[in-house]
Amino acid sequence: MKSLTSPILKAFAVLLFVLMACAPWTVVSDFIGIVAVPTLFLCVGYFFNPSSVQSPAGFVEKRFRQYYLPFLGWAVLFLLLHNLWFPIGLLSHNGLNPAHSYSWHEFSQRLWSIGLNMSDYDELFAAPFWILRALLVSSIGFMVLFILGRKMSRFENDKEVGWAIFVVSIALLLWQVLGGLQVTGVAGGGYRELVGLLFISIGFLFRQYRPTIDIDWRTYLLCLCVWVSVALFYPVTMIPKADILHFIALPIPAFAAYVLLLGAAELVGKNENMLTRALVYIGRHYLCILAFHLLAFKLVSMLVVSVYGIEWQRVAEFPTIQTGRWWDFTWLLYLVVGVGFPLLVRYIYERLTAGTQQSFGKWGDMLFDLLLFIVATILRILKAILLGFYHFFLHFFRALAEFLRASNPKDE
């Protein structure tokens, strides 16, 4: 059931994420914000295969292909197009969400940051790209801790390793939140990445105990009550930084909502029909939707300004144009286009490149292998330099010791 449940869950998550961006009612966004992004991390842990850590290099390579390469390509694309959006009104220097044109220096710095630190991408069109960075960092971090835990004799099985990672992630998050610390080198301070690590460990533990847990309608009702209560009285999301209350309030309702979505995904996945196939297709291309749904929203915004006679400058509003009419259902059109347009473009691209995809794949493999070769070469050079310095200072201090010993007056 994994082959269907996983993409269906991701489809639910991305549909909720797009709905959160276009929903005109705050209460809807409060409900969705608790579960939309955490579901993606919980999925990583729930469907984590312990045998995959037998080849750490293969695991890391797969994650780089899955998250880093799409991030790099899409972030650079939006960077190249950024200054072109102003003449056609998709971005504006004034208004509710003012943007600014990039100078050559800023363009160059952002290009470096995108490639080396997965940061400084377009703040508006590429706003959700932090999810790809967090998924990459937290999944690799989970793998490293899982391998280390397996090598420790005190842990008898994978469940105990999972609990150890859970405790470590909780401890690190409390230390960071209470101490106001940042993970050096990780854009945004690393809070989201550590929360992602926590959710991955929760998902992994849930999968380990799932066969022994009797989940019935009462369980789902309890999960729904927890989700609704927090959403109404203390709505929380995976914000870049959080206080202790915000941190404590997020994991339990997010997990409760995930249990509901997982049950729904398993129910839908039992029968193969048009709905199932559509959800599976959406789930397998959820990253594409995350990357381009904000750009797709602009198509609807153009239609809205034309229908309602609104000034064209409002097309630059992010993420959507709010007309203020209670009977306005343009959010539904935003949702359909935000999901459908990226999938349509991808489908057309796949059809047009069907005969050359293998060639593109080979070129992609060659470029990735070249990147790995460059990184490995740099590491070898650094290792040689460090070893050279080590041997130089070792011989230097040995010679100095010999000199001091030879010139010691006690020896005379």
Short mmCIF file of C-alpha atoms in Angstrom, two decimals:
data_model
loop_
_atom_site.label_atom_id
_atom_site.label_comp_id
_atom_site.label_asym_id
_atom_site.label_seq_id
_atom_site.Cartn_x
_atom_site.Cartn_y
_atom_site.Cartn_z
CA MET A 1 0.00 0.00 0.00
CA LYS A 2 3.03 2.26 0.35
CA SER A 3 3.18 2.99 -3.37
CA LEU A 4 -0.27 4.63 -3.24
CA THR A 5 -0.50 5.91 0.32
CA SER A 6 2.70 7.97 0.15
CA PRO A 7 1.84 10.00 -2.98
CA ILE A 8 -1.78 10.40 -1.88
CA LEU A 9 -0.60 11.81 1.46
CA LYS A 10 1.74 14.21 -0.33
CA ALA A 11 -1.14 15.19 -2.60
CA PHE A 12 -3.28 16.03 0.43
CA ALA A 13 -0.41 18.06 1.87
CA VAL A 14 0.25 20.11 -1.26
CA LEU A 15 -3.47 20.69 -1.90
CA LEU A 16 -3.82 22.00 1.64
CA PHE A 17 -0.70 24.12 1.22
CA VAL A 18 -2.03 25.79 -1.93
CA LEU A 19 -5.44 26.25 -0.29
CA MET A 20 -3.73 27.89 2.70
CA ALA A 21 -2.11 30.40 0.34
CA CYS A 22 -5.36 31.39 -1.38
CA ALA A 23 -8.02 30.91 1.32
CA PRO A 24 -9.80 34.20 2.09
CA TRP A 25 -10.71 33.11 5.63
CA THR A 26 -8.09 33.20 8.37
CA VAL A 27 -9.68 30.33 10.26
CA VAL A 28 -9.13 28.03 7.26
CA SER A 29 -5.47 29.02 7.06
CA ASP A 30 -5.13 28.38 10.81
CA PHE A 31 -6.44 24.83 10.41
CA ILE A 32 -4.32 24.07 7.38
CA GLY A 33 -1.11 25.66 8.69
CA ILE A 34 -0.87 23.08 11.46
CA VAL A 35 -0.69 20.08 9.13
CA ALA A 36 0.20 21.04 5.54
CA VAL A 37 4.01 21.24 5.82
CA PRO A 38 4.54 18.88 8.81
CA THR A 39 2.84 16.13 6.80
CA LEU A 40 5.70 16.15 4.28
CA PHE A 41 8.27 15.55 7.04
CA LEU A 42 6.12 12.97 8.80
CA CYS A 43 5.88 11.13 5.47
CA VAL A 44 9.68 11.03 5.21
CA GLY A 45 9.90 9.30 8.58
CA TYR A 46 6.85 7.08 8.14
CA PHE A 47 8.08 5.67 4.83
CA PHE A 48 11.77 5.64 5.81
CA ASN A 49 13.38 2.32 4.86
CA PRO A 50 16.07 1.33 7.41
CA SER A 51 17.85 -0.74 4.76
CA SER A 52 18.56 2.45 2.79
CA VAL A 53 21.25 3.45 5.31
CA GLN A 54 23.36 0.49 4.21
CA SER A 55 24.52 2.78 1.41
CA PRO A 56 24.86 6.26 2.95
CA ALA A 57 26.38 7.71 -0.22
CA GLY A 58 23.45 6.42 -2.27
CA PHE A 59 20.96 7.83 0.25
CA VAL A 60 22.60 11.26 0.17
CA GLU A 61 22.82 11.24 -3.63
CA LYS A 62 19.13 10.34 -3.91
CA ARG A 63 18.14 13.16 -1.58
CA PHE A 64 20.29 15.66 -3.49
CA ARG A 65 18.64 14.60 -6.73
CA GLN A 66 15.21 14.76 -5.13
CA TYR A 67 15.49 18.12 -3.36
CA TYR A 68 18.68 20.05 -4.18
CA LEU A 69 18.73 19.78 -7.98
CA PRO A 70 15.08 20.92 -8.41
CA PHE A 71 15.70 23.69 -5.90
CA LEU A 72 18.80 24.84 -7.75
CA GLY A 73 17.15 24.82 -11.18
CA TRP A 74 13.92 26.51 -10.12
CA ALA A 75 15.59 29.06 -7.83
CA VAL A 76 18.01 30.13 -10.58
CA LEU A 77 15.10 30.35 -13.05
CA PHE A 78 13.16 32.71 -10.78
CA LEU A 79 16.35 34.67 -10.15
CA LEU A 80 16.88 35.17 -13.90
CA LEU A 81 13.26 36.22 -14.39
CA HIS A 82 12.99 38.47 -11.33
CA ASN A 83 13.71 41.82 -12.99
CA LEU A 84 11.51 40.90 -15.97
CA TRP A 85 8.38 40.70 -13.81
CA PHE A 86 8.32 44.47 -13.12
CA PRO A 87 7.57 45.76 -16.67
CA ILE A 88 4.53 43.46 -16.99
CA GLY A 89 3.27 44.20 -13.48
CA LEU A 90 3.72 40.82 -11.80
CA LEU A 91 6.02 42.53 -9.30
CA SER A 92 5.85 46.09 -8.08
CA HIS A 93 8.14 48.44 -6.19
CA ASN A 94 5.10 49.79 -4.33
CA GLY A 95 1.98 48.28 -2.85
CA LEU A 96 1.13 45.70 -0.21
CA ASN A 97 4.07 43.44 -1.12
CA PRO A 98 6.77 45.74 -2.51
CA ALA A 99 9.72 44.16 -4.26
CA HIS A 100 12.91 45.64 -5.70
CA SER A 101 15.01 45.04 -8.77
CA TYR A 102 18.29 43.19 -8.32
CA SER A 103 21.56 44.87 -9.17
CA TRP A 104 24.36 42.82 -10.75
CA HIS A 105 26.08 42.53 -7.38
CA GLU A 106 22.89 41.37 -5.65
CA PHE A 107 22.14 38.97 -8.50
CA SER A 108 25.64 37.47 -8.21
CA GLN A 109 25.45 37.18 -4.42
CA ARG A 110 22.04 35.53 -4.60
CA LEU A 111 23.31 33.11 -7.22
CA TRP A 112 26.17 32.09 -4.93
CA SER A 113 23.83 31.77 -1.95
CA ILE A 114 21.36 29.66 -3.91
CA GLY A 115 24.04 27.23 -5.01
CA LEU A 116 26.07 27.04 -1.80
CA ASN A 117 23.57 27.71 0.98
CA MET A 118 20.12 27.14 -0.56
CA SER A 119 19.13 30.67 0.46
CA ASP A 120 18.53 34.17 -1.02
CA TYR A 121 16.01 32.89 -3.55
CA ASP A 122 13.17 35.12 -4.76
CA GLU A 123 11.30 36.17 -1.60
CA LEU A 124 7.86 36.22 -3.25
CA PHE A 125 7.60 33.75 -6.14
CA ALA A 126 9.95 31.24 -4.51
CA ALA A 127 8.81 31.74 -0.91
CA PRO A 128 8.06 28.02 -0.25
CA PHE A 129 11.55 26.91 -1.38
CA TRP A 130 12.69 26.66 2.24
CA ILE A 131 10.72 23.42 2.38
CA LEU A 132 13.12 21.75 -0.08
CA ARG A 133 16.13 22.86 1.97
CA ALA A 134 14.55 21.69 5.21
CA LEU A 135 13.60 18.33 3.70
CA LEU A 136 17.14 17.82 2.42
CA VAL A 137 18.92 18.81 5.64
CA SER A 138 16.55 17.05 8.05
CA SER A 139 16.38 13.79 6.06
CA ILE A 140 20.19 13.58 5.81
CA GLY A 141 20.47 14.51 9.48
CA PHE A 142 18.06 11.71 10.38
CA MET A 143 20.10 9.24 8.32
CA VAL A 144 23.35 10.25 10.06
CA LEU A 145 21.83 9.93 13.53
CA PHE A 146 20.18 6.64 12.57
CA ILE A 147 23.52 5.17 11.45
CA LEU A 148 25.25 6.41 14.61
CA GLY A 149 22.46 4.99 16.76
CA ARG A 150 22.69 1.58 15.11
CA LYS A 151 26.40 1.46 15.89
CA MET A 152 25.78 2.00 19.60
CA SER A 153 25.46 -1.26 21.50
CA ARG A 154 23.03 0.20 24.02
CA PHE A 155 20.25 0.32 21.41
CA GLU A 156 18.81 -3.12 20.73
CA ASN A 157 16.56 -2.31 17.76
CA ASP A 158 15.47 0.44 15.37
CA LYS A 159 12.66 1.53 17.68
CA GLU A 160 15.16 2.49 20.37
CA VAL A 161 17.25 4.31 17.77
CA GLY A 162 14.13 6.21 16.71
CA TRP A 163 13.41 7.18 20.30
CA ALA A 164 16.99 8.35 20.71
CA ILE A 165 16.70 10.61 17.65
CA PHE A 166 13.37 11.92 18.97
CA VAL A 167 14.97 12.81 22.33
CA VAL A 168 18.01 14.40 20.64
CA SER A 169 15.82 16.55 18.39
CA ILE A 170 13.67 17.66 21.34
CA ALA A 171 16.78 18.53 23.36
CA LEU A 172 18.34 20.50 20.50
CA LEU A 173 15.13 22.41 19.84
CA LEU A 174 14.68 23.31 23.51
CA TRP A 175 18.31 24.41 23.69
CA GLN A 176 17.92 26.53 20.57
CA VAL A 177 14.58 28.11 21.48
CA LEU A 178 15.43 28.85 25.11
CA GLY A 179 18.95 30.02 24.31
CA GLY A 180 18.11 32.01 21.19
CA LEU A 181 20.70 30.05 19.22
CA GLN A 182 21.16 29.48 15.50
CA VAL A 183 22.55 26.56 13.52
CA THR A 184 25.60 28.12 11.89
CA GLY A 185 25.65 27.79 8.12
CA VAL A 186 21.95 26.97 7.76
CA ALA A 187 19.80 29.76 6.34
CA GLY A 188 17.20 30.99 8.79
CA GLY A 189 19.03 29.60 11.80
CA GLY A 190 18.04 25.96 11.34
CA TYR A 191 14.88 25.96 13.49
CA ARG A 192 12.72 24.57 10.69
CA GLU A 193 15.30 21.92 9.89
CA LEU A 194 15.37 20.76 13.52
CA VAL A 195 11.57 20.71 13.65
CA GLY A 196 11.68 18.68 10.44
CA LEU A 197 14.06 16.23 12.12
CA LEU A 198 11.61 15.95 15.03
CA PHE A 199 8.69 15.21 12.69
CA ILE A 200 10.72 12.63 10.76
CA SER A 201 11.50 10.82 14.02
CA ILE A 202 7.82 10.95 15.02
CA GLY A 203 6.76 9.54 11.66
CA PHE A 204 9.35 6.77 11.91
CA LEU A 205 8.25 5.79 15.43
CA PHE A 206 4.59 5.83 14.41
CA ARG A 207 5.36 3.39 11.59
CA GLN A 208 7.21 1.09 14.01
CA TYR A 209 4.28 0.97 16.45
CA ARG A 210 1.48 1.12 13.88
CA PRO A 211 0.94 -2.68 13.70
CA THR A 212 0.33 -2.79 17.46
CA ILE A 213 -1.99 0.24 17.63
CA ASP A 214 -5.74 -0.26 17.21
CA ILE A 215 -6.94 2.84 15.35
CA ASP A 216 -10.72 3.17 15.11
CA TRP A 217 -13.29 5.95 14.85
CA ARG A 218 -12.64 7.02 18.46
CA THR A 219 -8.98 7.58 17.68
CA TYR A 220 -9.85 9.68 14.64
CA LEU A 221 -12.40 11.65 16.69
CA LEU A 222 -9.80 12.39 19.36
CA CYS A 223 -7.30 13.50 16.70
CA LEU A 224 -9.91 15.77 15.16
CA CYS A 225 -10.70 17.34 18.55
CA VAL A 226 -7.01 18.02 19.22
CA TRP A 227 -6.54 19.53 15.77
CA VAL A 228 -9.64 21.74 16.03
CA SER A 229 -8.87 22.90 19.58
CA VAL A 230 -5.35 24.09 18.81
CA ALA A 231 -6.38 25.66 15.49
CA LEU A 232 -9.11 27.68 17.18
CA PHE A 233 -7.29 28.78 20.33
CA TYR A 234 -3.57 28.79 19.47
CA PRO A 235 -2.91 28.34 15.73
CA VAL A 236 0.70 27.41 14.98
CA THR A 237 2.84 26.75 11.91
CA MET A 238 6.47 25.94 11.05
CA ILE A 239 7.63 29.54 11.30
CA PRO A 240 11.37 30.37 10.96
CA LYS A 241 11.73 31.17 14.67
CA ALA A 242 9.50 30.32 17.61
CA ASP A 243 9.13 30.86 21.32
CA ILE A 244 8.77 27.96 23.72
CA LEU A 245 4.94 28.02 23.64
CA HIS A 246 4.82 27.94 19.86
CA PHE A 247 7.28 25.06 19.75
CA ILE A 248 5.40 23.00 22.35
CA ALA A 249 2.02 23.63 20.71
CA LEU A 250 2.98 22.37 17.22
CA PRO A 251 3.97 18.65 17.30
CA ILE A 252 0.86 17.14 18.95
CA PRO A 253 -1.87 18.72 16.76
CA ALA A 254 0.28 18.28 13.65
CA PHE A 255 0.66 14.57 14.40
CA ALA A 256 -3.06 14.26 15.21
CA ALA A 257 -3.99 15.83 11.88
CA TYR A 258 -1.47 13.59 10.12
CA VAL A 259 -3.16 10.49 11.56
CA LEU A 260 -6.43 11.69 10.03
CA LEU A 261 -4.84 12.35 6.65
CA LEU A 262 -3.07 8.98 6.74
CA GLY A 263 -6.35 7.21 7.42
CA ALA A 264 -8.00 9.10 4.56
CA ALA A 265 -5.09 8.30 2.21
CA GLU A 266 -5.27 4.59 3.04
CA LEU A 267 -9.03 4.61 2.51
CA VAL A 268 -8.79 6.37 -0.86
CA GLY A 269 -5.90 4.15 -1.95
CA LYS A 270 -7.86 0.92 -1.49
CA ASN A 271 -9.68 1.37 -4.79
CA GLU A 272 -8.02 2.46 -7.99
CA ASN A 273 -10.22 4.98 -9.79
CA MET A 274 -9.97 8.39 -11.41
CA LEU A 275 -9.72 10.19 -8.05
CA THR A 276 -6.95 7.88 -6.88
CA ARG A 277 -4.99 8.27 -10.09
CA ALA A 278 -5.35 12.07 -9.96
CA LEU A 279 -4.16 12.23 -6.35
CA VAL A 280 -1.24 9.91 -7.06
CA TYR A 281 -0.18 12.09 -10.00
CA ILE A 282 -0.44 15.23 -7.87
CA GLY A 283 1.51 13.59 -5.05
CA ARG A 284 4.32 12.43 -7.32
CA HIS A 285 4.74 15.98 -8.63
CA TYR A 286 4.06 17.87 -5.41
CA LEU A 287 7.42 19.68 -5.53
CA CYS A 288 6.54 21.16 -8.91
CA ILE A 289 3.27 22.49 -7.49
CA LEU A 290 5.06 23.94 -4.46
CA ALA A 291 7.52 25.68 -6.75
CA PHE A 292 5.14 27.22 -9.28
CA HIS A 293 1.73 27.68 -7.65
CA LEU A 294 2.45 31.31 -6.72
CA LEU A 295 3.34 32.10 -10.33
CA ALA A 296 0.18 30.29 -11.48
CA PHE A 297 -1.85 32.49 -9.11
CA LYS A 298 -0.91 35.49 -11.27
CA LEU A 299 -2.99 34.09 -14.14
CA VAL A 300 -6.07 34.23 -11.91
CA SER A 301 -5.12 37.68 -10.62
CA MET A 302 -5.04 38.93 -14.22
CA LEU A 303 -8.53 37.53 -14.73
CA VAL A 304 -9.78 39.08 -11.48
CA VAL A 305 -8.60 42.60 -12.37
CA SER A 306 -10.25 42.24 -15.78
CA VAL A 307 -13.60 40.99 -14.47
CA TYR A 308 -13.92 43.36 -11.51
CA GLY A 309 -12.36 46.37 -13.24
CA ILE A 310 -9.61 46.65 -10.64
CA GLU A 311 -6.45 48.62 -11.38
CA TRP A 312 -3.75 46.50 -13.03
CA GLN A 313 -1.23 47.30 -10.29
CA ARG A 314 -3.07 44.96 -7.94
CA VAL A 315 -1.84 41.98 -9.97
CA ALA A 316 1.41 42.38 -8.03
CA GLU A 317 -0.34 41.59 -4.73
CA PHE A 318 0.81 38.37 -3.04
CA PRO A 319 -0.26 35.72 -2.87
CA THR A 320 -3.75 36.56 -4.22
CA ILE A 321 -6.05 39.51 -4.73
CA GLN A 322 -8.60 39.79 -1.93
CA THR A 323 -11.72 41.51 -3.30
CA GLY A 324 -13.37 41.81 0.10
CA ARG A 325 -16.65 40.34 -1.15
CA TRP A 326 -18.00 37.62 1.15
CA TRP A 327 -19.62 35.85 -1.80
CA ASP A 328 -16.41 35.86 -3.84
CA PHE A 329 -15.25 32.34 -4.71
CA THR A 330 -12.16 33.28 -6.71
CA TRP A 331 -10.17 31.33 -4.11
CA LEU A 332 -11.54 28.16 -5.69
CA LEU A 333 -10.21 29.29 -9.07
CA TYR A 334 -6.85 30.11 -7.45
CA LEU A 335 -6.76 26.58 -6.01
CA VAL A 336 -7.57 24.88 -9.32
CA VAL A 337 -5.11 26.94 -11.35
CA GLY A 338 -2.44 26.86 -8.63
CA VAL A 339 -2.46 23.07 -8.75
CA GLY A 340 -3.49 22.45 -12.35
CA PHE A 341 -1.28 24.90 -14.25
CA PRO A 342 2.08 23.57 -12.95
CA LEU A 343 0.90 20.03 -13.68
CA LEU A 344 -0.26 21.02 -17.17
CA VAL A 345 3.08 22.65 -17.98
CA ARG A 346 4.91 19.60 -16.67
CA TYR A 347 2.69 17.26 -18.69
CA ILE A 348 3.29 19.24 -21.90
CA TYR A 349 7.02 19.29 -21.17
CA GLU A 350 7.05 15.51 -20.65
CA ARG A 351 5.20 14.94 -23.92
CA LEU A 352 7.44 17.25 -25.90
CA THR A 353 10.63 15.76 -24.47
CA ALA A 354 9.45 12.14 -24.40
CA GLY A 355 11.99 11.14 -27.04
CA THR A 356 14.85 13.04 -25.45
CA GLN A 357 14.26 12.45 -21.74
CA GLN A 358 16.84 9.69 -21.71
CA SER A 359 19.40 12.06 -23.18
CA PHE A 360 18.46 14.74 -20.62
CA GLY A 361 18.79 12.13 -17.90
CA LYS A 362 22.26 11.20 -19.09
CA TRP A 363 23.28 14.85 -19.18
CA GLY A 364 21.86 15.29 -15.69
CA ASP A 365 23.80 12.28 -14.44
CA MET A 366 26.98 13.61 -16.05
CA LEU A 367 26.53 17.04 -14.48
CA PHE A 368 25.81 15.52 -11.07
CA ASP A 369 28.82 13.21 -11.35
CA LEU A 370 30.93 16.23 -12.32
CA LEU A 371 29.65 18.10 -9.26
CA LEU A 372 30.54 15.15 -7.02
CA PHE A 373 33.98 14.92 -8.64
CA ILE A 374 34.63 18.63 -8.03
CA VAL A 375 33.52 18.39 -4.40
CA ALA A 376 35.62 15.22 -3.85
CA THR A 377 38.65 16.87 -5.47
CA ILE A 378 38.30 19.96 -3.28
CA LEU A 379 38.06 17.75 -0.19
CA ARG A 380 41.17 15.80 -1.25
CA ILE A 381 43.08 19.05 -1.80
CA LEU A 382 41.98 20.37 1.61
CA LYS A 383 42.99 17.05 3.19
CA ALA A 384 46.42 17.23 1.54
CA ILE A 385 46.89 20.83 2.67
CA LEU A 386 45.89 20.01 6.24
CA LEU A 387 48.16 16.96 6.29
CA GLY A 388 50.98 19.11 4.90
CA PHE A 389 50.50 21.69 7.64
CA TYR A 390 50.29 18.90 10.22
CA HIS A 391 53.57 17.29 9.13
CA PHE A 392 55.26 20.69 8.78
CA PHE A 393 54.40 21.76 12.33
CA LEU A 394 55.14 18.26 13.64
CA HIS A 395 58.68 18.36 12.19
CA PHE A 396 59.07 21.99 13.23
CA PHE A 397 58.25 21.33 16.88
CA ARG A 398 60.38 18.19 16.88
CA ALA A 399 63.35 20.19 15.53
CA LEU A 400 62.64 22.94 18.05
CA ALA A 401 62.58 20.39 20.87
CA GLU A 402 65.85 18.89 19.67
CA PHE A 403 67.40 22.36 19.49
CA LEU A 404 66.27 23.24 23.01
CA ARG A 405 67.47 19.93 24.33
CA ALA A 406 70.88 20.38 22.66
CA SER A 407 71.29 23.88 24.04
CA ASN A 408 70.21 22.98 27.57
CA PRO A 409 73.05 24.00 29.96
CA LYS A 410 72.28 21.08 32.29
CA ASP A 411 73.48 18.71 29.60
CA GLU A 412 76.83 20.49 29.57
#
